[in-house]
Short mmCIF file of C-alpha atoms and ligand atoms in Angstrom, two decimals:
data_model
loop_
_atom_site.label_atom_id
_atom_site.label_comp_id
_atom_site.label_asym_id
_atom_site.label_seq_id
_atom_site.Cartn_x
_atom_site.Cartn_y
_atom_site.Cartn_z
CA UNK D 117 77.96 15.96 -113.61
CA UNK D 118 79.89 18.19 -115.72
CA UNK D 119 78.17 21.48 -115.39
CA UNK D 120 78.55 24.60 -117.52
CA UNK D 121 76.15 27.65 -115.50
CA UNK D 122 75.65 31.40 -116.79
CA UNK D 123 75.13 34.10 -115.08
CA UNK D 124 75.26 38.34 -115.69
CA UNK D 125 78.27 39.13 -112.44
CA UNK D 126 76.85 41.88 -111.97
CA UNK D 127 75.81 41.86 -108.16
CA UNK D 128 72.13 41.38 -108.69
CA UNK D 129 70.20 38.37 -107.20
CA UNK D 130 70.66 36.38 -110.23
CA UNK D 131 74.67 36.86 -110.06
CA UNK D 132 74.48 35.77 -106.65
CA UNK D 133 72.70 32.95 -107.01
CA UNK D 134 74.48 31.71 -109.77
CA UNK D 135 77.72 32.89 -107.74
CA UNK D 136 76.68 30.61 -104.38
CA UNK D 137 74.74 28.08 -107.02
CA UNK D 138 78.44 26.86 -108.55
CA UNK D 139 80.94 27.44 -105.85
CA UNK D 140 78.63 25.07 -103.76
CA UNK D 141 78.52 22.20 -106.27
CA UNK D 142 81.33 22.80 -106.49
CA UNK D 143 82.27 22.05 -103.24
CA UNK D 144 80.27 18.65 -103.90
CA UNK D 145 83.01 17.95 -106.51
CA UNK D 146 80.81 18.62 -109.91
CA UNK D 147 82.57 20.62 -112.03
CA UNK D 148 81.38 23.61 -113.12
CA UNK D 149 82.35 25.96 -114.75
CA UNK D 150 80.44 29.58 -114.49
CA UNK D 151 80.12 31.73 -117.20
CA UNK D 152 80.02 35.65 -117.93
CA UNK D 153 81.96 38.77 -119.30
CA UNK D 154 83.29 39.52 -115.85
CA UNK D 155 84.77 37.07 -112.49
CA UNK D 156 80.98 37.90 -109.75
CA UNK D 157 82.34 39.52 -107.10
CA UNK D 158 80.18 37.33 -105.05
CA UNK D 159 82.24 33.69 -106.64
CA UNK D 160 84.42 32.68 -103.75
CA UNK D 161 88.02 33.64 -104.54
CA UNK D 162 89.77 30.51 -103.64
CA UNK D 163 86.13 28.09 -104.83
CA UNK D 164 87.06 25.07 -107.16
CA UNK D 165 83.96 26.35 -109.63
CA UNK D 166 86.60 27.89 -112.76
CA UNK D 167 84.74 30.86 -114.13
CA UNK D 168 84.79 31.20 -117.62
CA UNK D 169 85.50 34.21 -119.16
CA UNK D 170 82.57 35.32 -121.92
CA UNK D 171 85.38 37.73 -124.57
CA UNK D 172 83.11 40.69 -125.79
CA UNK D 173 85.19 41.21 -128.99
CA UNK D 174 83.87 43.97 -131.24
CA UNK D 175 83.54 45.33 -135.11
CA UNK D 176 83.03 48.59 -136.34
CA UNK D 177 80.91 47.22 -138.28
CA UNK D 178 78.13 45.78 -135.45
CA UNK D 179 75.80 48.10 -133.80
CA UNK D 180 77.38 46.49 -130.37
CA UNK D 181 79.51 43.94 -128.87
CA UNK D 182 77.21 40.65 -130.47
CA UNK D 183 76.57 39.28 -126.41
CA UNK D 184 74.71 36.48 -127.55
CA UNK D 185 75.63 35.53 -129.98
CA UNK D 186 79.63 35.61 -127.97
CA UNK D 187 78.16 33.51 -125.10
CA UNK D 188 76.93 31.06 -127.97
CA UNK D 189 80.60 30.79 -128.85
CA UNK D 190 82.16 30.35 -125.56
CA UNK D 191 79.33 27.78 -124.32
CA UNK D 192 79.52 25.61 -128.18
CA UNK D 193 83.40 25.27 -126.76
CA UNK D 194 82.91 24.32 -123.88
CA UNK D 195 80.27 21.48 -124.98
CA UNK D 196 83.20 20.51 -127.08
CA UNK D 197 86.77 20.94 -125.52
CA UNK D 198 85.37 20.68 -121.39
CA UNK D 199 82.33 17.58 -122.25
CA UNK D 200 79.85 20.16 -120.01
CA UNK D 201 76.70 17.13 -119.39
CA UNK D 202 74.70 20.24 -119.15
CA UNK D 203 74.23 24.36 -118.75
CA UNK D 204 72.22 25.51 -116.29
CA UNK D 205 71.86 29.70 -116.70
CA UNK D 206 70.49 32.06 -114.45
CA UNK D 207 67.91 35.07 -116.25
CA UNK D 208 66.36 33.69 -119.58
CA UNK D 209 66.38 36.70 -121.70
CA UNK D 210 69.01 36.44 -123.19
CA UNK D 211 71.19 32.91 -122.47
CA UNK D 212 68.04 30.99 -122.93
CA UNK D 213 68.72 31.28 -127.29
CA UNK D 214 72.51 31.79 -126.05
CA UNK D 215 72.14 28.06 -125.25
CA UNK D 216 70.10 26.35 -127.04
CA UNK D 217 72.12 28.12 -129.98
CA UNK D 218 75.65 26.57 -128.53
CA UNK D 219 73.73 23.05 -127.88
CA UNK D 220 70.85 22.95 -129.68
CA UNK D 221 69.23 19.34 -127.95
CA UNK D 222 73.75 18.13 -127.63
CA UNK D 223 73.60 18.84 -123.32
CA UNK D 224 70.69 19.69 -121.48
CA UNK D 225 69.45 22.83 -120.24
CA UNK D 226 68.35 23.64 -116.68
CA UNK D 227 66.79 27.96 -117.18
CA UNK D 228 66.17 29.68 -114.11
CA UNK D 229 63.76 32.58 -114.21
CA UNK D 230 64.29 35.37 -111.58
CA UNK D 231 63.05 38.57 -112.14
CA UNK D 232 62.63 41.00 -115.54
CA UNK D 233 64.25 38.70 -117.40
CA UNK D 234 59.56 37.49 -117.29
CA UNK D 235 57.88 40.60 -116.31
CA UNK D 236 59.46 43.17 -117.81
CA UNK D 237 62.14 42.29 -120.78
CA UNK D 238 59.65 38.70 -121.63
CA UNK D 239 56.63 40.46 -122.36
CA UNK D 240 58.49 43.15 -124.85
CA UNK D 241 58.21 41.79 -128.45
CA UNK D 242 61.24 41.80 -129.09
CA UNK D 243 62.52 39.08 -127.34
CA UNK D 244 58.99 37.37 -126.34
CA UNK D 245 57.69 34.80 -128.48
CA UNK D 246 62.47 33.78 -129.61
CA UNK D 247 62.98 33.31 -124.98
CA UNK D 248 59.58 31.87 -125.06
CA UNK D 249 60.98 29.59 -128.70
CA UNK D 250 63.77 28.74 -126.68
CA UNK D 251 62.54 28.14 -122.63
CA UNK D 252 60.43 25.65 -124.75
CA UNK D 253 63.45 23.06 -125.69
CA UNK D 254 64.95 23.29 -122.04
CA UNK D 255 64.23 20.00 -120.08
CA UNK D 256 63.97 22.04 -116.89
CA UNK D 257 62.39 25.88 -116.29
CA UNK D 258 62.27 27.41 -112.48
CA UNK D 259 61.41 30.36 -111.03
CA UNK D 260 62.52 31.72 -107.41
CA UNK D 261 58.45 32.46 -106.48
CA UNK D 262 55.31 31.06 -107.83
CA UNK D 263 54.61 34.01 -109.19
CA UNK D 264 56.72 34.41 -111.49
CA UNK D 265 56.15 30.95 -111.91
CA UNK D 266 52.92 32.13 -112.87
CA UNK D 267 53.51 35.00 -115.05
CA UNK D 268 55.94 33.55 -116.42
CA UNK D 269 53.23 30.54 -118.14
CA UNK D 270 51.50 34.33 -119.20
CA UNK D 271 54.50 35.39 -120.89
CA UNK D 272 56.07 32.25 -122.96
CA UNK D 273 53.59 29.44 -122.27
CA UNK D 274 56.16 27.28 -119.78
CA UNK D 275 55.34 25.90 -116.04
CA UNK D 276 57.81 26.14 -114.06
CA UNK D 277 58.88 24.60 -110.82
CA UNK D 278 59.33 26.75 -107.56
CA UNK D 279 63.13 26.38 -106.57
CA UNK D 280 63.59 29.61 -103.49
CA UNK D 281 66.46 31.55 -102.77
CA UNK D 282 69.26 30.70 -100.64
CA UNK D 283 70.76 32.36 -97.67
CA UNK D 284 74.17 31.54 -96.14
CA UNK D 285 73.99 32.82 -92.24
CA UNK D 286 76.89 31.48 -91.84
CA UNK D 287 78.08 34.26 -94.21
CA UNK D 288 75.37 36.60 -92.76
CA UNK D 289 75.06 37.41 -89.70
CA UNK D 290 74.35 39.52 -86.69
CA UNK D 291 77.18 42.50 -86.71
CA UNK D 292 75.67 45.20 -84.24
CA UNK D 293 79.53 45.71 -83.69
CA UNK D 294 79.57 48.20 -86.49
CA UNK D 295 76.52 49.96 -85.55
CA UNK D 296 79.31 52.73 -84.82
CA UNK D 297 81.14 53.35 -88.06
CA UNK D 298 77.29 54.71 -89.76
CA UNK D 299 74.96 56.28 -87.02
CA UNK D 300 75.01 57.57 -83.86
CA UNK D 301 74.32 56.14 -80.38
CA UNK D 302 71.21 57.56 -80.30
CA UNK D 303 69.84 57.29 -84.14
CA UNK D 304 67.92 53.63 -85.49
CA UNK D 305 70.17 52.91 -87.88
CA UNK D 306 67.99 51.78 -91.93
CA UNK D 307 69.25 50.02 -94.90
CA UNK D 308 68.50 49.37 -98.06
CA UNK D 309 70.10 47.78 -100.14
CA UNK D 310 70.29 47.69 -104.53
CA UNK D 311 71.07 48.14 -107.75
CA UNK D 312 68.99 51.40 -107.04
CA UNK D 313 66.86 50.64 -110.85
CA UNK D 314 63.68 52.34 -111.30
CA UNK D 315 62.01 48.62 -110.32
CA UNK D 316 63.66 50.07 -106.59
CA UNK D 317 61.50 52.33 -106.12
CA UNK D 318 63.96 54.14 -103.59
CA UNK D 319 62.88 57.47 -104.85
CA UNK D 320 59.69 56.60 -102.67
CA UNK D 321 61.84 55.53 -100.26
CA UNK D 322 63.93 58.79 -99.45
CA UNK D 323 60.01 59.95 -98.94
CA UNK D 324 58.23 57.65 -96.51
CA UNK D 325 62.26 57.85 -94.48
CA UNK D 326 61.73 61.16 -94.05
CA UNK D 327 58.15 61.38 -92.23
CA UNK D 328 60.38 59.51 -90.35
CA UNK D 329 63.35 61.46 -89.58
CA UNK D 330 60.69 64.09 -88.21
CA UNK D 331 59.08 61.34 -85.94
CA UNK D 332 62.27 59.75 -84.62
CA UNK D 333 66.26 60.12 -84.88
CA UNK D 334 67.57 57.89 -87.79
CA UNK D 335 70.18 57.41 -90.32
CA UNK D 336 69.71 56.30 -94.30
CA UNK D 337 71.82 53.95 -95.86
CA UNK D 338 71.71 53.85 -99.47
CA UNK D 339 74.27 50.42 -100.15
CA UNK D 340 74.43 49.86 -103.66
CA UNK D 341 74.87 51.66 -107.11
CA UNK D 342 72.87 52.50 -110.21
CA UNK D 343 70.59 55.04 -112.48
CA UNK D 344 68.44 55.79 -109.92
CA UNK D 345 70.99 56.74 -106.38
CA UNK D 346 72.13 60.41 -107.62
CA UNK D 347 67.79 60.48 -107.65
CA UNK D 348 67.60 59.24 -105.03
CA UNK D 349 70.83 61.48 -102.66
CA UNK D 350 68.81 64.57 -105.27
CA UNK D 351 65.81 64.12 -102.95
CA UNK D 352 66.85 63.19 -99.49
CA UNK D 353 68.16 67.15 -100.63
CA UNK D 354 64.77 68.18 -101.23
CA UNK D 355 63.64 67.09 -98.30
CA UNK D 356 66.79 68.59 -96.26
CA UNK D 357 67.69 64.93 -95.30
CA UNK D 358 70.88 64.34 -97.13
CA UNK D 359 72.60 64.76 -93.50
CA UNK D 360 70.36 61.15 -92.28
CA UNK D 361 71.27 59.75 -95.75
CA UNK D 362 74.07 58.29 -96.62
CA UNK D 363 75.60 56.33 -99.85
CA UNK D 364 77.74 53.88 -99.15
CA UNK D 365 79.37 51.68 -102.23
CA UNK D 366 78.48 48.93 -104.08
CA UNK D 367 80.63 46.33 -101.78
CA UNK D 368 81.37 42.51 -102.60
CA UNK D 369 80.02 42.45 -98.26
CA UNK D 370 77.44 44.14 -97.60
CA UNK D 371 77.09 42.00 -95.28
CA UNK D 372 78.42 43.81 -92.63
CA UNK D 373 76.47 47.21 -93.32
CA UNK D 374 73.19 45.31 -93.25
CA UNK D 375 73.77 43.09 -89.97
CA UNK D 376 74.27 46.47 -88.09
CA UNK D 377 70.53 47.90 -89.41
CA UNK D 378 67.47 48.05 -86.69
CA UNK D 379 65.64 47.42 -90.52
CA UNK D 380 65.78 46.85 -93.29
CA UNK D 381 63.64 48.46 -96.20
CA UNK D 382 62.63 47.89 -99.79
CA UNK D 383 60.04 49.50 -101.43
CA UNK D 384 60.24 48.18 -104.91
CA UNK D 385 57.27 47.73 -107.61
CA UNK D 386 57.48 44.70 -108.55
CA UNK D 387 60.94 41.80 -106.61
CA UNK D 388 60.51 37.88 -107.93
CA UNK D 389 61.73 37.31 -104.28
CA UNK D 390 63.47 39.57 -102.67
CA UNK D 391 66.52 38.57 -101.97
CA UNK D 392 69.06 41.13 -99.98
CA UNK D 393 65.95 41.24 -98.07
CA UNK D 394 66.07 37.45 -97.15
CA UNK D 395 70.09 38.17 -96.66
CA UNK D 396 68.81 40.68 -93.97
CA UNK D 397 66.53 38.46 -92.19
CA UNK D 398 69.83 36.20 -91.81
CA UNK D 399 71.24 38.59 -90.45
CA UNK D 400 68.83 38.84 -87.69
CA UNK D 401 67.27 42.39 -89.32
CA UNK D 402 62.94 42.53 -89.70
CA UNK D 403 61.46 44.33 -92.52
CA UNK D 404 59.30 46.54 -94.48
CA UNK D 405 58.63 45.75 -97.48
CA UNK D 406 55.75 47.01 -100.50
CA UNK D 407 53.54 43.80 -101.02
CA UNK D 408 54.53 43.12 -104.80
CA UNK D 409 55.41 39.79 -106.83
CA UNK D 410 56.56 37.20 -104.36
CA UNK D 411 57.51 39.03 -101.49
CA UNK D 412 54.55 38.11 -99.73
CA UNK D 413 55.66 34.00 -100.11
CA UNK D 414 58.11 34.75 -97.37
CA UNK D 415 58.18 37.72 -95.40
CA UNK D 416 55.15 37.28 -92.62
CA UNK D 417 54.50 39.35 -89.58
CA UNK D 418 57.15 37.55 -87.53
CA UNK D 419 59.87 38.89 -89.74
CA UNK D 420 58.84 41.43 -91.27
CA UNK D 421 55.70 43.63 -92.67
CA UNK D 422 54.25 44.58 -95.56
CA UNK D 423 52.32 47.87 -96.86
CA UNK D 424 50.76 48.24 -100.22
CA UNK D 425 53.47 50.09 -102.84
CA UNK D 426 52.41 54.04 -102.95
CA UNK D 427 51.26 53.87 -100.21
CA UNK D 428 54.16 55.85 -98.60
CA UNK D 429 52.27 57.12 -95.00
CA UNK D 430 51.74 53.47 -94.59
CA UNK D 431 55.14 52.61 -95.06
CA UNK D 432 55.89 55.83 -92.42
CA UNK D 433 53.73 54.48 -89.93
CA UNK D 434 54.69 50.80 -90.56
CA UNK D 435 58.93 51.49 -89.89
CA UNK D 436 57.75 53.84 -87.59
CA UNK D 437 55.89 51.24 -85.11
CA UNK D 438 58.48 48.32 -85.30
CA UNK D 439 61.44 50.65 -83.81
CA UNK D 440 59.41 51.51 -81.95
CA UNK D 441 58.06 47.76 -80.12
CA UNK D 442 58.90 46.24 -77.60
CA UNK D 443 59.12 43.27 -79.72
CA UNK D 444 61.43 44.05 -81.73
CA UNK D 445 64.17 42.56 -79.76
CA UNK D 446 62.04 39.31 -80.28
CA UNK D 447 61.75 39.63 -84.13
CA UNK D 448 65.02 39.92 -84.37
CA UNK D 449 65.44 36.36 -83.44
CA UNK D 450 62.57 35.28 -85.04
CA UNK D 451 64.51 37.15 -88.36
CA UNK D 452 67.91 34.81 -88.43
CA UNK D 453 66.13 31.63 -87.42
CA UNK D 454 63.47 31.42 -89.71
CA UNK D 455 66.01 32.53 -92.60
CA UNK D 456 68.06 29.73 -91.35
CA UNK D 457 65.51 26.58 -91.71
CA UNK D 458 63.90 27.92 -94.52
CA UNK D 459 66.40 29.82 -97.17
CA UNK D 460 69.39 26.59 -96.48
CA UNK D 461 71.74 26.71 -99.08
CA UNK D 462 72.63 22.84 -98.71
CA UNK D 463 68.66 22.32 -98.65
CA UNK D 464 67.84 24.70 -102.12
CA UNK D 465 71.52 22.88 -103.78
CA UNK D 466 70.20 19.43 -103.04
CA UNK D 467 66.51 21.04 -104.83
CA UNK D 468 68.90 21.90 -107.46
CA UNK D 469 70.61 19.15 -107.72
CA UNK D 470 67.22 16.66 -108.11
CA UNK D 471 66.53 19.20 -111.92
CA UNK D 472 69.35 18.48 -113.03
CA UNK D 473 69.55 14.12 -111.94
CA UNK D 474 66.80 14.09 -113.55
CA UNK D 475 67.10 16.44 -116.74
CA UNK D 476 70.29 13.52 -117.36
CA UNK D 477 67.72 10.97 -116.83
CA UNK D 478 65.37 11.80 -119.16
CA UNK D 479 62.54 12.22 -117.20
CA UNK D 480 59.90 14.99 -116.72
CA UNK D 481 60.45 18.73 -115.01
CA UNK D 482 58.21 17.76 -112.08
CA UNK D 483 56.75 21.64 -113.04
CA UNK D 484 53.31 22.86 -111.47
CA UNK D 485 51.16 25.57 -113.91
CA UNK D 486 47.94 26.38 -111.94
O1 GMT E 619 65.11 40.69 -112.55
C1 GMT E 619 65.45 41.43 -112.31
O2 GMT E 619 65.34 42.37 -112.38
C2 GMT E 619 67.48 41.32 -111.85
C3 GMT E 619 67.43 40.32 -110.64
C4 GMT E 619 69.01 40.57 -110.82
O3 GMT E 619 69.70 40.37 -111.25
O4 GMT E 619 69.25 41.35 -109.90
O5 GMT E 619 66.53 40.50 -109.92
C5 GMT E 619 65.82 38.79 -110.32
O6 GMT E 619 65.65 38.48 -109.30
C6 GMT E 619 66.18 38.26 -107.96
C7 GMT E 619 66.78 36.77 -107.90
O7 GMT E 619 66.34 35.45 -107.25
C8 GMT E 619 65.20 38.44 -107.15
O8 GMT E 619 65.56 38.64 -105.75
C9 GMT E 619 64.91 39.78 -106.86
O9 GMT E 619 63.36 40.52 -106.58
C10 GMT E 619 65.08 39.68 -109.11
N1 GMT E 619 64.87 41.13 -109.05
C11 GMT E 619 62.81 41.75 -109.32
O10 GMT E 619 62.03 40.50 -109.70
C12 GMT E 619 62.96 42.92 -109.88
#
């Protein structure tokens, strides 16, 4: 099949999912063209998937570069010149509109909803109706969790199929030998990785960490960058724990840090799935997360803990209980095996391939809209 894949290039979960899927499909012999404004960091350098840059020409008359139109132009050209048969976009806004504009039914369209394209932007009147229109033209829509599929039904009146995210357990593996690079011998190592947007509530995490730090020796490593990182570090300073908090820049190899952790922490106010937490499990690192969105659909008590959003006392106590639990080593092994068995990238790629096959055959999407 000749497939156009569209994503945002940063280290957000949707870009990761799209890049890894593109790479695996290309390994299977499909001709895959990955469209983004920059080469996605997670697309392997030697990938057989071809990166298609979306250039953003500007003109003084425009208030800002016209991304929606530039992407539509790039897709339209690729349909003509590369013979694309199917376009799969990741993150609906504005990708669903661009894809429809480019093709008007000439090729099959599949859209994967990831999170704030449904919850935050999907309910914004500036985008809601036009995105719903475009989504309804698709051959298939998928969502990364049941929770997100249900919210999409409300935001857009569509019924996505659920295809969960995957994790490459060959790459995400335990790296205990790296622990000494980040923490002293007598310190627990707690890791958080994200794009530090307000929805991640990293300030909350630092507040909880200060409570943890008052009871045990521990270090919090914050991996990644984004608008809230400086604020999180200011909170650490204000609470007097800045000497126990380390900030590590966005890296294409987060597994080197995550795999060394005792626990991985997520404190978001919403998370459709929580890709970074799944990557932690594959590294054999149990997770403590807020019980929001779709995280409960896969984070089971055998491999992690869920805490009600906003209850920082309970969050800190849960982390302390786990760190000092005799069951933690067993939990680490279970976490890795669980991620390997249930989120195998080849199995998830098969699921997407079934979606494509049905789309190309003109079969109705197997949607579940309860
Ligand atoms: O929706 C977003 O905020 C962006 C998106 C991304 O590109 O990082 O994140 C979402 O998609 C990820 C991959 O499917 C999920 O793991 C994240 O949970 C989800 N983020 C939110 O729901 C806030």
